[in-house]
């Protein structure tokens, strides 16, 4: 029987065996030796925004410090990332033209497909994840096919399957469905297998909250819904148990990696999920989490390196194996620079 009133670290008897208070002599190397967590770029996934076509990298106003890459120049970036020790990218595409059904998303020459090809040529070992959603491809900015003002779940899942196959055919290692449709993982798994891509993995955005912290991303990906919001398909931030249920469903449907998003506002979900699933868990530190720290650091209110590093440790401590973060290149640089 558990005795919740007894703190496990309280010594039982202080009278007969008094504990001597002492501290080990610590140096930075001793602290490193015993640190539970070792920051390393080897656990980072870097999100990359693509321009609709070729062209030089251009700044993203809502994400200062980040660039949107042309489908030809992304190869050079890939080489740099490998040199920096960053093992993986997560690609976000933009179409040349937004359509009602967002069909450029599954085109054989979409920005994502062209980028995958140029990354594969430039950096064969970089692991490629691709975001699979419709929101940046549709005129209305919702994550699926609309029927009236409602999302048609099954029609959307069918399109997500087509997008995934297009990405897998170009050479993506993992597709990352982020539309939060029901049964999207099962649908995508079946589509990939039917097309002969059974070795392509699914990194499922399984627990994705309807978060205010996606604001800067929507500007970067031009994907703000033209009416309504995403609360019909994303999770209510008040519901932790429901988040665990979503993780469970995606695991059952065949997800290879479970993504929790956002990261700091959902540390409890990561920590509760950790002992329940053998899957790698990836935490997505989203655009608003990046923007908060960047903005405060720019004003001199926070020390950027210390603050970012602390968030990484917290996310890692909660149980995440991988961190998807816009700070990946900064973290790699800081780790090269040493303490
Ligand atoms: C697409 C998608 C979004 C993000 C990742 N994939 C936006 C959204 O759901 O509105 C957010 C990422 C970020 O904020 O960094 N559905």
Coordinates of C-alpha atoms and ligand atoms in Angstrom, one line a residue:
X1 CA 0.0 0.0 0.0
X2 CA 1.3 3.4 -0.9
X3 CA 1.5 6.0 1.9
X4 CA 1.1 9.2 0.0
X5 CA 1.8 11.2 3.2
X6 CA 5.3 9.9 3.5
X7 CA 7.8 11.7 1.3
X8 CA 10.2 9.1 0.0
X9 CA 13.2 11.2 0.7
X10 CA 12.4 12.1 4.3
X11 CA 14.7 10.1 6.6
X12 CA 12.8 7.9 9.0
X13 CA 14.9 8.5 12.1
X14 CA 16.9 11.5 12.8
X15 CA 17.6 10.9 16.5
X16 CA 19.4 7.6 16.3
X17 CA 21.2 8.1 12.9
X18 CA 21.6 11.7 12.3
X19 CA 22.3 12.4 8.6
X20 CA 25.3 14.5 8.2
X21 CA 24.6 17.3 5.8
X22 CA 27.3 17.5 3.2
X23 CA 28.0 18.4 -0.3
X24 CA 30.3 16.7 -2.8
X25 CA 33.0 18.9 -4.2
X26 CA 31.7 19.8 -7.6
X27 CA 33.5 21.1 -10.6
X28 CA 31.8 21.6 -14.0
X29 CA 33.2 18.2 -15.1
X30 CA 31.8 16.5 -12.0
X31 CA 28.4 18.0 -12.6
X32 CA 28.6 16.9 -16.3
X33 CA 29.5 13.4 -15.1
X34 CA 26.3 13.1 -13.1
X35 CA 24.0 15.1 -15.3
X36 CA 20.9 13.0 -16.2
X37 CA 20.6 14.9 -19.4
X38 CA 23.2 15.6 -22.0
X39 CA 22.3 18.2 -24.5
X40 CA 23.3 17.2 -28.0
X41 CA 22.2 18.1 -31.4
X42 CA 21.8 14.4 -32.1
X43 CA 18.2 14.6 -30.7
X44 CA 17.0 17.6 -32.7
X45 CA 14.7 17.9 -35.7
X46 CA 14.9 21.2 -37.5
X47 CA 11.7 22.5 -39.1
X48 CA 12.3 24.0 -42.6
X49 CA 9.9 26.2 -44.5
X50 CA 9.9 26.0 -48.3
X51 CA 9.1 28.6 -50.9
X52 CA 6.7 27.5 -53.6
X53 CA 9.5 27.4 -56.2
X54 CA 13.2 27.8 -56.6
X55 CA 14.9 31.0 -55.2
X56 CA 17.1 32.4 -52.6
X57 CA 16.3 32.0 -48.9
X58 CA 14.1 34.8 -47.7
X59 CA 13.4 36.0 -44.1
X60 CA 10.2 35.0 -42.4
X61 CA 8.9 38.2 -40.7
X62 CA 7.0 36.3 -37.9
X63 CA 9.9 34.1 -37.1
X64 CA 12.9 36.4 -36.9
X65 CA 16.2 34.5 -37.6
X66 CA 14.5 31.9 -39.8
X67 CA 14.4 31.7 -43.6
X68 CA 12.1 30.2 -46.2
X69 CA 14.2 28.2 -48.6
X70 CA 13.8 27.7 -52.3
X71 CA 13.4 24.1 -53.5
X72 CA 16.9 24.4 -55.1
X73 CA 18.8 26.2 -52.2
X74 CA 17.5 23.8 -49.6
X75 CA 20.2 21.3 -50.6
X76 CA 22.9 23.7 -49.4
X77 CA 21.1 24.1 -46.1
X78 CA 20.9 20.3 -45.8
X79 CA 24.7 20.0 -46.1
X80 CA 25.2 22.7 -43.4
X81 CA 22.8 20.9 -41.1
X82 CA 24.7 17.6 -41.4
X83 CA 28.0 19.5 -40.7
X84 CA 26.4 20.9 -37.6
X85 CA 25.4 17.5 -36.4
X86 CA 21.6 18.0 -36.8
X87 CA 20.2 14.6 -37.9
X88 CA 16.8 15.4 -39.3
X89 CA 14.6 18.0 -40.9
X90 CA 10.8 18.5 -40.9
X91 CA 9.7 20.1 -44.2
X92 CA 6.7 22.5 -44.6
X93 CA 5.7 23.3 -48.2
X94 CA 3.8 26.1 -49.8
X95 CA 1.9 25.8 -53.1
X96 CA 2.2 28.2 -56.0
X97 CA -1.5 28.5 -55.9
X98 CA -4.0 27.8 -53.2
X99 CA -7.0 25.8 -54.3
X100 CA -10.3 24.8 -52.7
X101 CA -9.2 21.2 -52.3
X102 CA -5.5 22.0 -51.9
X103 CA -4.5 19.6 -54.7
X104 CA -1.0 20.9 -55.1
X105 CA -0.2 19.2 -51.8
X106 CA -0.1 15.8 -53.6
X107 CA 1.3 17.0 -56.9
X108 CA 4.3 15.0 -58.2
X109 CA 6.2 18.3 -58.4
X110 CA 5.1 20.0 -55.2
X111 CA 7.6 22.2 -53.4
X112 CA 8.1 19.4 -50.8
X113 CA 8.7 16.8 -53.5
X114 CA 11.3 19.0 -55.2
X115 CA 12.9 19.8 -51.9
X116 CA 13.1 16.1 -50.9
X117 CA 14.9 15.4 -54.1
X118 CA 17.4 18.2 -53.7
X119 CA 18.1 17.3 -50.1
X120 CA 18.6 13.6 -51.0
X121 CA 21.2 14.5 -53.6
X122 CA 23.0 17.0 -51.3
X123 CA 22.9 15.1 -48.0
X124 CA 21.9 11.5 -48.5
X125 CA 22.1 10.7 -44.7
X126 CA 19.9 13.6 -43.5
X127 CA 16.7 12.1 -42.2
X128 CA 13.7 13.7 -43.9
X129 CA 10.3 14.1 -42.2
X130 CA 7.5 15.9 -44.1
X131 CA 4.5 17.7 -42.6
X132 CA 1.4 16.2 -44.1
X133 CA -1.6 18.6 -44.0
X134 CA -3.8 20.6 -46.2
X135 CA -3.9 24.0 -44.4
X136 CA -1.3 25.8 -46.4
X137 CA -2.7 24.5 -49.6
X138 CA -6.4 25.3 -49.3
X139 CA -7.9 28.7 -49.9
X140 CA -9.8 28.5 -46.7
X141 CA -6.8 27.5 -44.6
X142 CA -8.4 24.6 -42.8
X143 CA -6.6 21.3 -42.4
X144 CA -9.0 19.3 -44.6
X145 CA -11.6 19.1 -47.4
X146 CA -14.7 21.1 -46.5
X147 CA -18.3 20.1 -47.1
X148 CA -20.1 23.3 -46.4
X149 CA -18.6 24.6 -43.2
X150 CA -17.7 21.1 -41.9
X151 CA -14.6 19.1 -42.5
X152 CA -15.1 15.9 -44.4
X153 CA -12.9 13.6 -42.3
X154 CA -12.7 10.6 -44.6
X155 CA -12.2 12.6 -47.8
X156 CA -9.4 14.4 -46.0
X157 CA -7.8 11.2 -44.8
X158 CA -7.8 9.9 -48.4
X159 CA -6.0 13.1 -49.5
X160 CA -3.5 12.8 -46.7
X161 CA -2.7 9.3 -48.0
X162 CA -2.0 10.7 -51.5
X163 CA 0.2 13.4 -50.1
X164 CA 2.1 10.8 -48.0
X165 CA 2.7 8.6 -51.0
X166 CA 4.0 11.5 -53.1
X167 CA 6.4 12.4 -50.3
X168 CA 7.5 8.8 -49.9
X169 CA 8.0 8.3 -53.6
X170 CA 10.4 11.3 -53.6
X171 CA 12.4 9.8 -50.8
X172 CA 11.0 11.0 -47.4
X173 CA 11.9 8.8 -44.5
X174 CA 8.9 9.8 -42.3
X175 CA 5.6 11.5 -43.1
X176 CA 4.2 13.6 -40.2
X177 CA 0.4 13.9 -40.5
X178 CA -0.6 17.0 -38.6
X179 CA -4.3 17.5 -39.6
X180 CA -5.7 15.7 -36.5
X181 CA -8.3 13.8 -38.6
X182 CA -9.7 10.6 -37.1
X183 CA -8.0 7.5 -38.3
X184 CA -5.5 9.5 -40.4
X185 CA -2.6 7.3 -39.3
X186 CA -4.4 4.1 -40.3
X187 CA -5.4 5.6 -43.6
X188 CA -1.9 6.8 -44.4
X189 CA -0.3 3.5 -43.4
X190 CA -2.7 1.6 -45.7
X191 CA -2.0 4.1 -48.6
X192 CA 1.8 3.8 -48.1
X193 CA 1.7 0.0 -47.9
X194 CA -0.5 -0.3 -51.0
X195 CA 1.9 1.9 -53.0
X196 CA 4.9 -0.3 -51.9
X197 CA 6.2 2.2 -49.3
X198 CA 6.0 0.0 -46.3
X199 CA 9.5 1.1 -45.1
X200 CA 8.4 4.7 -44.9
X201 CA 7.6 5.7 -41.3
X202 CA 4.8 7.7 -39.7
X203 CA 5.7 10.4 -37.2
X204 CA 2.2 11.2 -36.0
X205 CA 1.2 14.5 -34.5
X206 CA -0.8 12.4 -32.1
X207 CA -1.5 14.8 -29.2
X208 CA -1.9 18.2 -30.9
X209 CA -3.6 20.9 -28.9
X210 CA -5.6 23.8 -30.3
X211 CA -2.9 26.1 -29.2
X212 CA -2.4 29.9 -29.3
X213 CA 1.3 29.2 -29.7
X214 CA 0.9 28.3 -33.4
X215 CA 0.4 32.0 -34.4
X216 CA 3.8 32.8 -35.9
X217 CA 3.8 29.5 -37.9
X218 CA 0.5 30.4 -39.5
X219 CA 2.0 33.6 -40.8
X220 CA 5.1 31.7 -42.0
X221 CA 3.0 29.0 -43.7
X222 CA 0.2 31.3 -44.7
X223 CA -2.3 28.9 -43.2
X224 CA -4.6 31.0 -40.9
X225 CA -8.1 29.7 -41.3
X226 CA -10.3 32.2 -43.2
X227 CA -13.2 31.4 -40.9
X228 CA -13.6 29.6 -37.6
X229 CA -10.7 27.9 -35.9
X230 CA -9.2 24.5 -35.4
X231 CA -10.9 23.5 -32.2
X232 CA -13.2 21.1 -34.1
X233 CA -10.2 18.8 -34.8
X234 CA -7.4 19.8 -32.4
X235 CA -7.4 18.9 -28.7
X236 CA -8.9 21.1 -26.1
X237 CA -5.9 22.3 -23.9
X238 CA -8.0 21.5 -20.8
X239 CA -8.0 17.8 -21.6
X240 CA -4.9 15.8 -20.6
X241 CA -6.6 12.4 -20.6
X242 CA -8.0 12.9 -24.0
X243 CA -4.5 13.6 -25.2
X244 CA -3.4 10.2 -23.9
X245 CA -6.2 8.6 -25.7
X246 CA -5.2 10.2 -28.9
X247 CA -1.7 8.9 -28.4
X248 CA -3.1 5.4 -27.8
X249 CA -5.1 5.5 -31.0
X250 CA -2.3 6.6 -33.1
X251 CA 0.0 4.0 -31.6
X252 CA -2.7 1.3 -32.4
X253 CA -3.0 2.6 -35.9
X254 CA 0.7 2.1 -36.5
X255 CA 2.5 5.3 -35.7
X256 CA 6.2 4.9 -35.5
X257 CA 6.9 8.1 -33.6
X258 CA 4.5 10.0 -31.3
X259 CA 4.6 13.8 -31.5
X260 CA 3.3 15.9 -28.6
X261 CA 2.7 19.6 -29.5
X262 CA 3.2 22.2 -28.2
X263 CA 6.1 21.3 -25.9
X264 CA 6.3 23.3 -22.7
X265 CA 2.5 23.8 -22.3
X266 CA 2.2 19.9 -22.6
X267 CA 5.0 18.6 -20.5
X268 CA 2.5 16.8 -18.3
X269 CA 1.3 14.8 -21.4
X270 CA 4.9 13.9 -22.3
X271 CA 5.6 12.7 -18.8
X272 CA 2.4 10.7 -18.6
X273 CA 2.9 9.2 -22.0
X274 CA 6.5 8.2 -21.4
X275 CA 5.9 5.0 -19.3
X276 CA 2.9 4.0 -21.4
X277 CA 4.5 3.7 -24.9
X278 CA 7.7 2.1 -26.2
X279 CA 7.6 4.5 -29.2
X280 CA 10.0 7.4 -29.5
X281 CA 8.3 10.5 -28.3
X282 CA 9.0 13.8 -30.1
X283 CA 8.1 17.1 -28.5
X284 CA 7.4 20.0 -30.9
X285 CA 8.6 23.3 -29.4
X286 CA 6.3 25.4 -31.6
X287 CA 6.6 28.8 -33.3
X288 CA 5.1 30.7 -30.4
X289 CA 7.4 29.1 -27.9
X290 CA 10.3 30.2 -30.1
X291 CA 8.9 33.7 -30.6
X292 CA 8.4 34.2 -26.8
X293 CA 12.0 33.5 -26.0
X294 CA 13.4 35.4 -29.1
X295 CA 11.3 38.5 -28.3
X296 CA 12.3 38.5 -24.6
X297 CA 15.9 37.9 -25.5
X298 CA 15.9 40.8 -28.0
X299 CA 14.7 43.1 -25.3
X300 CA 17.4 41.9 -23.0
X301 CA 14.8 40.4 -20.6
X302 CA 16.1 36.8 -20.9
X303 CA 19.4 35.3 -21.6
X304 CA 18.7 33.4 -24.8
X305 CA 21.1 30.5 -24.6
X306 CA 20.4 29.8 -20.9
X307 CA 16.6 30.0 -21.4
X308 CA 16.5 27.8 -24.5
X309 CA 18.8 25.2 -23.0
X310 CA 16.7 25.1 -19.9
X311 CA 13.5 24.4 -22.0
X312 CA 15.4 21.6 -23.8
X313 CA 16.4 20.0 -20.5
X314 CA 12.8 20.3 -19.2
X315 CA 11.3 18.7 -22.3
X316 CA 13.9 16.0 -22.3
X317 CA 13.5 15.4 -18.5
X318 CA 9.7 15.0 -19.0
X319 CA 10.5 12.0 -21.2
X320 CA 10.8 13.2 -24.8
X321 CA 13.4 11.4 -27.0
X322 CA 13.4 14.0 -29.7
X323 CA 12.9 17.8 -29.9
X324 CA 11.5 19.5 -32.9
X325 CA 12.7 23.0 -32.5
X326 CA 13.4 26.2 -34.4
X327 CA 16.4 26.7 -32.1
X328 CA 18.1 23.5 -33.4
X329 CA 20.9 25.4 -35.2
X330 CA 21.5 27.7 -32.3
X331 CA 21.6 24.7 -29.9
X332 CA 24.1 23.0 -32.3
X333 CA 26.3 26.2 -32.3
X334 CA 26.1 26.6 -28.5
X335 CA 27.1 23.0 -28.1
X336 CA 30.1 23.5 -30.4
X337 CA 31.1 26.6 -28.4
X338 CA 31.1 24.5 -25.1
X339 CA 30.2 25.7 -21.7
Ligands
LIG1 C1 -0.2 22.3 -39.8 C2 0.7 22.6 -38.7 C3 0.7 23.6 -37.8 C4 1.9 23.6 -37.1 C5 2.6 22.4 -37.5 N1 1.8 21.9 -38.6 C6 -0.3 24.7 -37.6 C7 -1.6 24.5 -37.1 O1 -2.0 23.4 -36.8 O2 -2.3 25.5 -37.1 C8 2.3 24.5 -36.0 C9 3.8 24.6 -35.8 C10 4.3 25.8 -35.1 O3 3.6 26.6 -34.6 O4 5.5 25.9 -35.0 N2 -1.5 21.8 -39.4

